[in-house]
Short mmCIF file of C-alpha atoms in Angstrom, two decimals:
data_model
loop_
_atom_site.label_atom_id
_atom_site.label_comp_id
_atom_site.label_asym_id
_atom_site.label_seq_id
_atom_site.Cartn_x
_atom_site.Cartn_y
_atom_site.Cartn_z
CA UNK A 306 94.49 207.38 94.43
CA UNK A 307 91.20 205.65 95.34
CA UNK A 308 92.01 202.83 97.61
CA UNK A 309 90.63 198.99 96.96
CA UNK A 310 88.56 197.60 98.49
CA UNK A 311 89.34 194.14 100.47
CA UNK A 312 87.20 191.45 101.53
CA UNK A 313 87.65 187.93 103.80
CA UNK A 314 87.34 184.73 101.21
CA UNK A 315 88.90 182.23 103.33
CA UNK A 316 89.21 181.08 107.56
CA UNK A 317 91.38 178.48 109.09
CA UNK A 318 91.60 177.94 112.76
CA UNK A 319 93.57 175.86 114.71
CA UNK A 320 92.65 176.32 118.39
CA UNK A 321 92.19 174.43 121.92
CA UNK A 322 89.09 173.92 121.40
CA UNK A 323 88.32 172.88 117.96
CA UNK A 324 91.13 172.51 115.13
CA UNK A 325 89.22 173.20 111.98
CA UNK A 326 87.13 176.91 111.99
CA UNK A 327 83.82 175.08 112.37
CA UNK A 328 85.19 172.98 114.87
CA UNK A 329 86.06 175.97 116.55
CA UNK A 330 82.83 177.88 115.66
CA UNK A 331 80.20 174.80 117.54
CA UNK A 332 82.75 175.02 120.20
CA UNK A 333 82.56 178.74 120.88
CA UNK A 334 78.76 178.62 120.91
CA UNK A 335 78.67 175.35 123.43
CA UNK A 336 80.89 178.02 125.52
CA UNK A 337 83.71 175.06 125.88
CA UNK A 338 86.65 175.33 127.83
CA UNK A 339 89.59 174.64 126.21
CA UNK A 340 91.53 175.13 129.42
CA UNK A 341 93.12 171.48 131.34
CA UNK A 342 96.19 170.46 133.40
CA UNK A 343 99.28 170.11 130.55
CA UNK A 344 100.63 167.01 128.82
CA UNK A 345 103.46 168.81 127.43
CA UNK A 346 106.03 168.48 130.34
CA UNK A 347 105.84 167.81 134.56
CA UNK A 348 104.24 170.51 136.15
CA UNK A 349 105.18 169.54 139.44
CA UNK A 350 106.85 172.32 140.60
CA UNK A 351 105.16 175.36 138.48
CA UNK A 352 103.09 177.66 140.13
CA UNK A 353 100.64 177.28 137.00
CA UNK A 354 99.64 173.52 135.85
CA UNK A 355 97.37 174.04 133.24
CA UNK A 356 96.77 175.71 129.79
CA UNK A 357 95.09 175.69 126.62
CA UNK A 358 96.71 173.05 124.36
CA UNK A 359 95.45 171.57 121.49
CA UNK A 360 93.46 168.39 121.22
CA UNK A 361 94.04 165.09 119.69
CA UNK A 362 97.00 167.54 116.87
CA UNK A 363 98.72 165.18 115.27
CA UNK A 364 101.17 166.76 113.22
CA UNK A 365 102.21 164.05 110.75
CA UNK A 366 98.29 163.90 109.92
CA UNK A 367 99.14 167.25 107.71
CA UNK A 368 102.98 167.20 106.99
CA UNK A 369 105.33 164.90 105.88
CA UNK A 370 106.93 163.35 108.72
CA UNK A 371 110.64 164.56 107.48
CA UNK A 372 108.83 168.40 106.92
CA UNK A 373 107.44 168.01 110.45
CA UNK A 374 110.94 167.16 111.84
CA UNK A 375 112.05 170.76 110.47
CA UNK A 376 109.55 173.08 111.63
CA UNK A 377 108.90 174.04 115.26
CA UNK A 378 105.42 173.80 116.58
CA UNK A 379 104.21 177.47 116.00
CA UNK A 380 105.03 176.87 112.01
CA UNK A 381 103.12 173.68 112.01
CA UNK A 382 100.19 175.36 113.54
CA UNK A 383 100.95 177.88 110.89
CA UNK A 384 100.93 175.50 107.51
CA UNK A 385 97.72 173.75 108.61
CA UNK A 386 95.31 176.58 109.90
CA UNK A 387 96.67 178.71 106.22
CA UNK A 388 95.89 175.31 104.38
CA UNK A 389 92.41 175.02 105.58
CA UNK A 390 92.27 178.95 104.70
CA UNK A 391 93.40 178.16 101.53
CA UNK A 392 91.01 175.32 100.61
CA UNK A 393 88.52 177.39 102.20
CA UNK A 394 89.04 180.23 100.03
CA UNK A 395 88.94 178.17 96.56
CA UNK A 396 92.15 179.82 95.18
CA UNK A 397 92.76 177.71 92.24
CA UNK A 398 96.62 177.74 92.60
CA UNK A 399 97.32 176.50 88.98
CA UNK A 400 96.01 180.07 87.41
CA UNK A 401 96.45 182.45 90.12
CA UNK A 402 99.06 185.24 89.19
CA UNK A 403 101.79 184.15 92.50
CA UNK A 404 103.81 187.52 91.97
CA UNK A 405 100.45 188.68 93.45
CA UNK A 406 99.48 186.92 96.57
CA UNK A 407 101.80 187.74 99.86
CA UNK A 408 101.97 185.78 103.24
CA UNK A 409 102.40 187.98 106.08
CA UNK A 410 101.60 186.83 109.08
CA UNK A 411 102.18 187.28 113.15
CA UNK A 412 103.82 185.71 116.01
CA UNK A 413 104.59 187.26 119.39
CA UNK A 414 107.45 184.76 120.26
CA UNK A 415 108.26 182.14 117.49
CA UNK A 416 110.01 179.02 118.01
CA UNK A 417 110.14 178.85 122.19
CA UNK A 418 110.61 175.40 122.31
CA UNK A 419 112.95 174.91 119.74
CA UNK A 420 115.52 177.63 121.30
CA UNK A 421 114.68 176.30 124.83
CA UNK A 422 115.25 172.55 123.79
CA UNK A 423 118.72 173.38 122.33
CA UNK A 424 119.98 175.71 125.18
CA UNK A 425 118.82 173.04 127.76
CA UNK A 426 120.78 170.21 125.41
CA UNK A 427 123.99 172.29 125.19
CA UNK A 428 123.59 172.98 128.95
CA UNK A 429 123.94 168.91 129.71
CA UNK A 430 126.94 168.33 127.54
CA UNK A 431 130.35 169.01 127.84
CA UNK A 432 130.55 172.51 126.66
CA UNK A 433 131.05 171.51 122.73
CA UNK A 434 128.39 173.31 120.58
CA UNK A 435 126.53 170.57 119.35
CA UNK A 436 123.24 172.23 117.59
CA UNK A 437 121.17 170.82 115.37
CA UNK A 438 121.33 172.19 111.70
CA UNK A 439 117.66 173.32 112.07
CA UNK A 440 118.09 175.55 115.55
CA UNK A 441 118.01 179.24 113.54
CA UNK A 442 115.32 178.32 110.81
CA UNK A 443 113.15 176.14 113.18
CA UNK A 444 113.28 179.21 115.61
CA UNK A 445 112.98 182.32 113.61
CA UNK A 446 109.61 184.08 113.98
CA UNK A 447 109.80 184.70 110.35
CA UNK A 448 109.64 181.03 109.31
CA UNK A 449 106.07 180.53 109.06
CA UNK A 450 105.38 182.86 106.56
CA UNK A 451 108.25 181.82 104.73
CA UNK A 452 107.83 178.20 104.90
CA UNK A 453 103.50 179.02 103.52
CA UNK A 454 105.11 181.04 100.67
CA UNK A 455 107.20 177.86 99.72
CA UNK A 456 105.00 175.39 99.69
CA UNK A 457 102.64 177.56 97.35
CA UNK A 458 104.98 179.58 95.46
CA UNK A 459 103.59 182.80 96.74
CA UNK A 460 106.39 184.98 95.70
CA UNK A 461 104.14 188.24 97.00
CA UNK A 462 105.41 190.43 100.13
CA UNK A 463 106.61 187.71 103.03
CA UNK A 464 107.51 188.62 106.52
CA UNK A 465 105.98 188.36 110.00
CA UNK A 466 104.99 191.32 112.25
CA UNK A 467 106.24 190.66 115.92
CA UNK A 468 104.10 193.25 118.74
CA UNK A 469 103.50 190.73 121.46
CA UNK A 470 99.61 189.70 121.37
CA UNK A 471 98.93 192.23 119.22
CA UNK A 472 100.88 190.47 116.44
CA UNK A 473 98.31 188.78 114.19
CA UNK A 474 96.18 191.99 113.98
CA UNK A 475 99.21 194.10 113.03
CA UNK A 476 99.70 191.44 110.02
CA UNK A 477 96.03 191.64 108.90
CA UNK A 478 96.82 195.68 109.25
CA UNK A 479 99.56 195.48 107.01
CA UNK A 480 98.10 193.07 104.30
CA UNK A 481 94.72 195.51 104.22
CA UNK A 482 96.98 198.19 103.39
CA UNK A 483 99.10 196.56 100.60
CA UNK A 484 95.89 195.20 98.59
CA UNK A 485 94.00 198.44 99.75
CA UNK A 486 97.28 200.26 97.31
CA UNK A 487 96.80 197.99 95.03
CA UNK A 488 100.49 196.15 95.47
CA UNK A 489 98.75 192.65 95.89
CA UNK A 490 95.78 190.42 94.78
CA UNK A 491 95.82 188.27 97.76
CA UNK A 492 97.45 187.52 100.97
CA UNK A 493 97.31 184.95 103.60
CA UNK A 494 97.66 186.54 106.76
CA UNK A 495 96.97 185.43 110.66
CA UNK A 496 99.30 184.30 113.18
CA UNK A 497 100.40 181.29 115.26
CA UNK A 498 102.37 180.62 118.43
CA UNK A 499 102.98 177.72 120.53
CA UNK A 500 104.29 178.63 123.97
CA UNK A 501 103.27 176.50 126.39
CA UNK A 502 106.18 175.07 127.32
CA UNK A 503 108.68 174.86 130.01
CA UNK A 504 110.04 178.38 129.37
CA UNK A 505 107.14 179.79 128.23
CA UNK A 506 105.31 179.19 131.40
CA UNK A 507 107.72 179.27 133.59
CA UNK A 508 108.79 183.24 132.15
CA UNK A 509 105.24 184.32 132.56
CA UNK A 510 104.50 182.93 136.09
CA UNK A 511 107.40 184.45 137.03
CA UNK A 512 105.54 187.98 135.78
CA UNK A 513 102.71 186.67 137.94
CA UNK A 514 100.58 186.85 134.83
CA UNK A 515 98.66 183.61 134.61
CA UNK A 516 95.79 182.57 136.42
CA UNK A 517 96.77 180.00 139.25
CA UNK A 518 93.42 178.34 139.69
CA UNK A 519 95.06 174.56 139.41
CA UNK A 520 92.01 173.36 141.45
CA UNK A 521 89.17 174.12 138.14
CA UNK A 522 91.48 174.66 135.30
CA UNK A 523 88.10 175.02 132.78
CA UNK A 524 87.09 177.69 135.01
CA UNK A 525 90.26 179.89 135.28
CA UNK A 526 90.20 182.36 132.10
CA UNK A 527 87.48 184.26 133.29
CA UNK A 528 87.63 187.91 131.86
CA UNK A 529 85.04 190.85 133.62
CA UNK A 530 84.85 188.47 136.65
CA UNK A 531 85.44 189.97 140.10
CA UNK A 532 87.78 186.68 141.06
CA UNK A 533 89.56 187.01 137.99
CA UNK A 534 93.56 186.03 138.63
CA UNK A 535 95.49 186.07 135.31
CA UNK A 536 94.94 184.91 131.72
CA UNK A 537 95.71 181.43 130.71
CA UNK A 538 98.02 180.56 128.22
CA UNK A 539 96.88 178.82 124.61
CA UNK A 540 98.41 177.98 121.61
CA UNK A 541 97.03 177.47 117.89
CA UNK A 542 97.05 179.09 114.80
CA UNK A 543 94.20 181.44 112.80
CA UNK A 544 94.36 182.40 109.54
CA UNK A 545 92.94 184.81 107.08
CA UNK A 546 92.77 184.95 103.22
CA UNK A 547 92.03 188.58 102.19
CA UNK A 548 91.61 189.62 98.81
CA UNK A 549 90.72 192.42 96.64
CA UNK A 550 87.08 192.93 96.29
CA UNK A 551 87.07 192.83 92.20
CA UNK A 552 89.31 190.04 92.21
CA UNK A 553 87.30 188.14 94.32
CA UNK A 554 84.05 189.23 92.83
CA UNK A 555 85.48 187.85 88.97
CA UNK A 556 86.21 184.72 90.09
CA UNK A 557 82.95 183.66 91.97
CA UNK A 558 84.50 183.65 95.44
CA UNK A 559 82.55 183.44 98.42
CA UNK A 560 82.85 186.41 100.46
CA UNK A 561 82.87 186.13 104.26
CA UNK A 562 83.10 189.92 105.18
CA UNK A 563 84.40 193.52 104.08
CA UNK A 564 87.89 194.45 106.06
CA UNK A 565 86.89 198.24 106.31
CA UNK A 566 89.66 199.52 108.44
CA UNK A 567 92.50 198.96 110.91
CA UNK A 568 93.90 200.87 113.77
CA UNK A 569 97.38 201.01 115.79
CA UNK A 570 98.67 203.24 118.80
CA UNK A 571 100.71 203.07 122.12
CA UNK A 572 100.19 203.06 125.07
CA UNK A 573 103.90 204.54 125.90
CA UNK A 574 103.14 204.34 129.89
CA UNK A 575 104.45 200.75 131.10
CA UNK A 576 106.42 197.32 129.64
CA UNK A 577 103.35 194.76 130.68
CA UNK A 578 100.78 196.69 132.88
CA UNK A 579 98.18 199.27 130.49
CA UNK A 580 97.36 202.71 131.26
CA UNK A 581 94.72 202.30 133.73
CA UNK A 582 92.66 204.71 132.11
CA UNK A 583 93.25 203.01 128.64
CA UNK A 584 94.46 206.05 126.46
CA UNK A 585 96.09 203.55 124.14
CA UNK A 586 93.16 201.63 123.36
CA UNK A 587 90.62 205.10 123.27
CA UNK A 588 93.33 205.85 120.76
CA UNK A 589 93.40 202.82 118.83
CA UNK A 590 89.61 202.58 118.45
CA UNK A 591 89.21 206.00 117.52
CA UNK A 592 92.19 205.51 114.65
CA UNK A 593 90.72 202.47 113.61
CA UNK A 594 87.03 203.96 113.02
CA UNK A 595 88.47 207.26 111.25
CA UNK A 596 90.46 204.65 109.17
CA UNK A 597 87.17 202.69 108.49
CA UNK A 598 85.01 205.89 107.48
CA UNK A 599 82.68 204.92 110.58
CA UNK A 600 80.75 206.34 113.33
CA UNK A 601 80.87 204.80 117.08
CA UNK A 602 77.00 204.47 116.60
CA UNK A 603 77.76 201.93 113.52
CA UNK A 604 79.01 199.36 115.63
CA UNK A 605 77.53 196.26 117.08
CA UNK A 606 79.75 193.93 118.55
CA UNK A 607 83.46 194.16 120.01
CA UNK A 608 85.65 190.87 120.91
CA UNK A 609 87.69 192.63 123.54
CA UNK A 610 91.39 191.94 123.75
CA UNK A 611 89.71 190.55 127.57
CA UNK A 612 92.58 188.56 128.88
CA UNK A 613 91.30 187.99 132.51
CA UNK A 614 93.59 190.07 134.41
CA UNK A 615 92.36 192.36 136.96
CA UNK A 616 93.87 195.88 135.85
CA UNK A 617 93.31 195.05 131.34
CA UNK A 618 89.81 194.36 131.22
CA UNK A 619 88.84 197.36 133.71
CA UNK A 620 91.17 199.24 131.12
CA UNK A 621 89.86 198.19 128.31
CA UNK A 622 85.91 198.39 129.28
CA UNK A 623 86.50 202.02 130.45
CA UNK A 624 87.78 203.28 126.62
CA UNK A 625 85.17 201.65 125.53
CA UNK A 626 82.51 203.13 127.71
CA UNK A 627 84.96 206.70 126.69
CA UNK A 628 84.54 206.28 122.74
CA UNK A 629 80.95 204.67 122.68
CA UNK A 630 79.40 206.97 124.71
CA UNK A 631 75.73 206.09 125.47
CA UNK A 632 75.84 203.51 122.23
CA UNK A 633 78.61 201.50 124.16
CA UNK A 634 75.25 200.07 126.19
CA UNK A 635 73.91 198.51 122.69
CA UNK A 636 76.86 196.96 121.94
CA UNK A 637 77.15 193.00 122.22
CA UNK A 638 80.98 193.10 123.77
CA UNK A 639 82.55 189.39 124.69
CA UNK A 640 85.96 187.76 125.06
CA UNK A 641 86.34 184.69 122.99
CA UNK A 642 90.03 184.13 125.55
CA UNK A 643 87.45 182.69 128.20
CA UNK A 644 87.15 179.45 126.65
CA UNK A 645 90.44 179.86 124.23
CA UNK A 646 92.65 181.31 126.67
CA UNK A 647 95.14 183.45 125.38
CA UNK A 648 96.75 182.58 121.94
CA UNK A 649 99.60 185.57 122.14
CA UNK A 650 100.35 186.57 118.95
CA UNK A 651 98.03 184.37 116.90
CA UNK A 652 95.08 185.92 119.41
CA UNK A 653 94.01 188.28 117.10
CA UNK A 654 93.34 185.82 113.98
CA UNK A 655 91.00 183.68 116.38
CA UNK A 656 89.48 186.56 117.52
CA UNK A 657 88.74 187.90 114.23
CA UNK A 658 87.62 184.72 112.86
CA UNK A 659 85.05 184.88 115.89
CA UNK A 660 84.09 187.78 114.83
CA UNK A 661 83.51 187.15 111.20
CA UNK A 662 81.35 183.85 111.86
CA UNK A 663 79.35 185.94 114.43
CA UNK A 664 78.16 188.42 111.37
CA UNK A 665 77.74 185.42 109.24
CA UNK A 666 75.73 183.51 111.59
CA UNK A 667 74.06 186.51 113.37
CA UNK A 668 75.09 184.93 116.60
CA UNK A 669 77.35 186.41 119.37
CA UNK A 670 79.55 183.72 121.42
CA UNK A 671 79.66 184.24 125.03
CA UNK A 672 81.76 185.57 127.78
CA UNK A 673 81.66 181.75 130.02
CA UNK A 674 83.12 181.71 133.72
CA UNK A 675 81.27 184.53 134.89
CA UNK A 676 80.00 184.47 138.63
CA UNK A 677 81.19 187.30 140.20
CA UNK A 678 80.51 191.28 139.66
CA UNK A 679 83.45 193.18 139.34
CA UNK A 680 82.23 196.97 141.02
CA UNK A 681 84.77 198.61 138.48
CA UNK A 682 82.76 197.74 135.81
CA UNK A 683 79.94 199.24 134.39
CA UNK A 684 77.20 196.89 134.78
CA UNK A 685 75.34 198.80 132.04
CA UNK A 686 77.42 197.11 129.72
CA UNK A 687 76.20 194.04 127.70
CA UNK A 688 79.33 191.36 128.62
CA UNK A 689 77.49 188.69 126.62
CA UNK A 690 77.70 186.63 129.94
CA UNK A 691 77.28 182.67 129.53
CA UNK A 692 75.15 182.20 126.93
CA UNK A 693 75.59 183.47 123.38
CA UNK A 694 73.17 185.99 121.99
CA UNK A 695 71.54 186.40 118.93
CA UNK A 696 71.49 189.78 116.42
CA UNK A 697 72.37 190.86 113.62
CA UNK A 698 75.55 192.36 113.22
CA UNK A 699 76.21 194.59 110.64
CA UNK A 700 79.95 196.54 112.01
CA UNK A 701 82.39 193.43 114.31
CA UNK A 702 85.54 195.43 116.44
CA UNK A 703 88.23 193.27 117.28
CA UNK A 704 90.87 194.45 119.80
CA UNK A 705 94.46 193.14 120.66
CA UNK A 706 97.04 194.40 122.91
CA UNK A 707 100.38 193.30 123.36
CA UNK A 708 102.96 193.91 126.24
CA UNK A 709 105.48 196.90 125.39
CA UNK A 710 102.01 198.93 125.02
CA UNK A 711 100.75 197.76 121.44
CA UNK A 712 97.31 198.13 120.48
CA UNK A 713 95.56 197.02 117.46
CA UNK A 714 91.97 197.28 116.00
CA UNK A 715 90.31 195.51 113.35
CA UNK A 716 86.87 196.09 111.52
CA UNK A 717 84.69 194.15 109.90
CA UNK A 718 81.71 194.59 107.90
CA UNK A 719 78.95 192.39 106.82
CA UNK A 720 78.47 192.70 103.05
CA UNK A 721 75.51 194.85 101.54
#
């Protein structure tokens, strides 16, 4: 069967440094720093003190105050970035066929604080399991989607893909493959999370994964750099309407970019550390071109998975270098997670948004915090250090990794 085609009609972002997608978008280009000591909960004695939160969120500005009450923080990141999607993407929900139109989206974690507040709760009392009603459907991972497909009657496929950070690209895998065989019209698809909290940062200090650069928080997520420490942690939500290309085309829509393939593979070498000579992500890159019907030459920008740690982006730079060749040189590569930081599962949606507004604006965001060269990297390659750089891009890779050795690639291409 010939496959359909699919093609981005809406973006919502919810991120640390801008909480609407052209909020975000300015921000990225001002190469602002989402990154500052936490507000959450006492840091006092955490090796880490700082993340990327969200600014001036409010979630009662967007939800009912008694809906708010019910959802953990990941899902409320979740129902306003796929709102502003939705808006964005002019569905008109009145005459839209709902059997049609799916919500699947990704989270590597789900509802941290919710579990961690009602362990720590039933660890104070007396031993008598008081929980509140809403523990299990506040926590699930699978809420979100769920709770986007209620509020809008979408009664297509609904489920979340859970693969660490590589998450939200896995869901924008699967929902280009069910319109691609023609088993949807639409679907919303992203991811959120919302870790940074007591567990959450506490669990991946412990790994010695974070950057511990308390004394310039804004300068800590610093991916290629030769000080580079650990990623920092972020929160937020991204989402994604994709549709089919004739459906989109009959009604007028505006049309953002073509989703022309996706990739997966694993690493199968280590739980949190990748192969140091990055088979996994050769692999992945290589799937996802073949998938796309592409040459390496056709590309022109890649927003690296890039999470600041010292063995991933040496990893990741050298598959590139592997399946680029000589063309990897004219590629405009960046990392979006140095002003971000590092979203977990809903990484991927930012990332791709990034991506998509780069083609539409013909602008590539840069790579900030860089001041030191790293002598395992080539310096032949174009980092998009500092200062964004203008092009036109025709072909955008995104790339997202997750710990337990999951890779994802997505593709996007500018519309003839």
């Amino acid at each position: 069967m010939e496959l359909k085609r699919v093609v981005v009609t809406g973006l919502g972002a919810l991120t640390p440094i801008g909480n609407t997608k052209d909020e975000y978008w300015d921000a990225l280009l001002k190469g602002k720093s989402g990154a500052a000591p936490i507000t959450y909960f006492d840091t006092e004695k955490f090796k880490t003190k700082f993340a990327c939160e969200l600014k001036n969120f409010v979630a009662t500005d967007f939800l009912e105050r008694k809906e708010a009450r019910k959802m953990d923080r990941f899902t409320q990141y979740a129902m306003v970035a796929s709102d502003e999607a939705i808006a964005d993407s002019n569905l008109n929900l009145d005459t839209i066929n709902k059997l049609r139109v799916g919500v699947i989206w990704g989270a590597g974690i789900g509802g941290l604080e919710t579990f961690q507040n009602e362990v720590l709760n039933f660890a104070a009392g007396d031993g008598t399991p008081r929980f509140n009603p809403f523990f299990i459907p506040k926590m699930i991972a699978d809420i979100a989607p769920g709770n986007i497909s209620i509020k809008n009657g979408f009664m297509g496929p609904n489920y979340t893909t859970v693969s660490a950070c590589a998450s939200s690209a896995n869901a924008m895998i699967d929902a280009l493959n069910y319109i691609r065989l023609g088993h949807c019209d639409v679907i919303v698809t992203g991811g959120s999370e919302a870790a940074v909290t007591i567990a959450g940062m506490g669990g991946f200090n412990a790994m010695h994964a974070l950057s511990t650069r308390n004394e310039s928080p804004e300068t800590a997520s610093r991916p290629f750099d030769g000080t580079r420490d650990g990623f920092v942690l972020g929160e937020g939500a991204g989402a994604i309407i994709l549709e089919e290309y004739e459906h989109a085309k009959a009604r007028g829509a505006k049309i953002y970019a073509e989703v022309l393939g996706g990739g997966m593979s694993s690493d199968a070498y280590h739980m949190t550390a990748p192969h140091p000579e990055g088979i996994g992500v050769i692999a992945v890159m290589k799937n996802c071109l073949e998938n796309a019907g592409l040459k390496p030459e056709d590309v022109d920008h890649i927003n690296t998975h890039g999470t600041s740690t010292p063995l991933g982006d040496v990893a990741e730079l050298k598959a590139i270098s592997n399946v680029f060749g000589d063309h990897a040189k004219n590629i405009n590569i960046n990392s979006t997670k140095s002003m971000t930081g590092h979203l977990l599962g809903a990484a991927g949606a930012i990332e791709s948004i990034a991506c998509i507004l780069a083609m539409e604006h013909g602008i590539v965001p840069p790579t900030i915090n860089h001041t030191t060269i790293d002598e395992n990297i080539d310096p032949n390659l174009n980092l998009t250090l500092n200062q964004p750089q203008k092009r036109e891009i025709k072909v955008a890779m995104s790339n997202t990794f997750g710990f337990g050795g999951h890779n994802a690639c997505v593709l996007f291409k500018k519309l003839d």
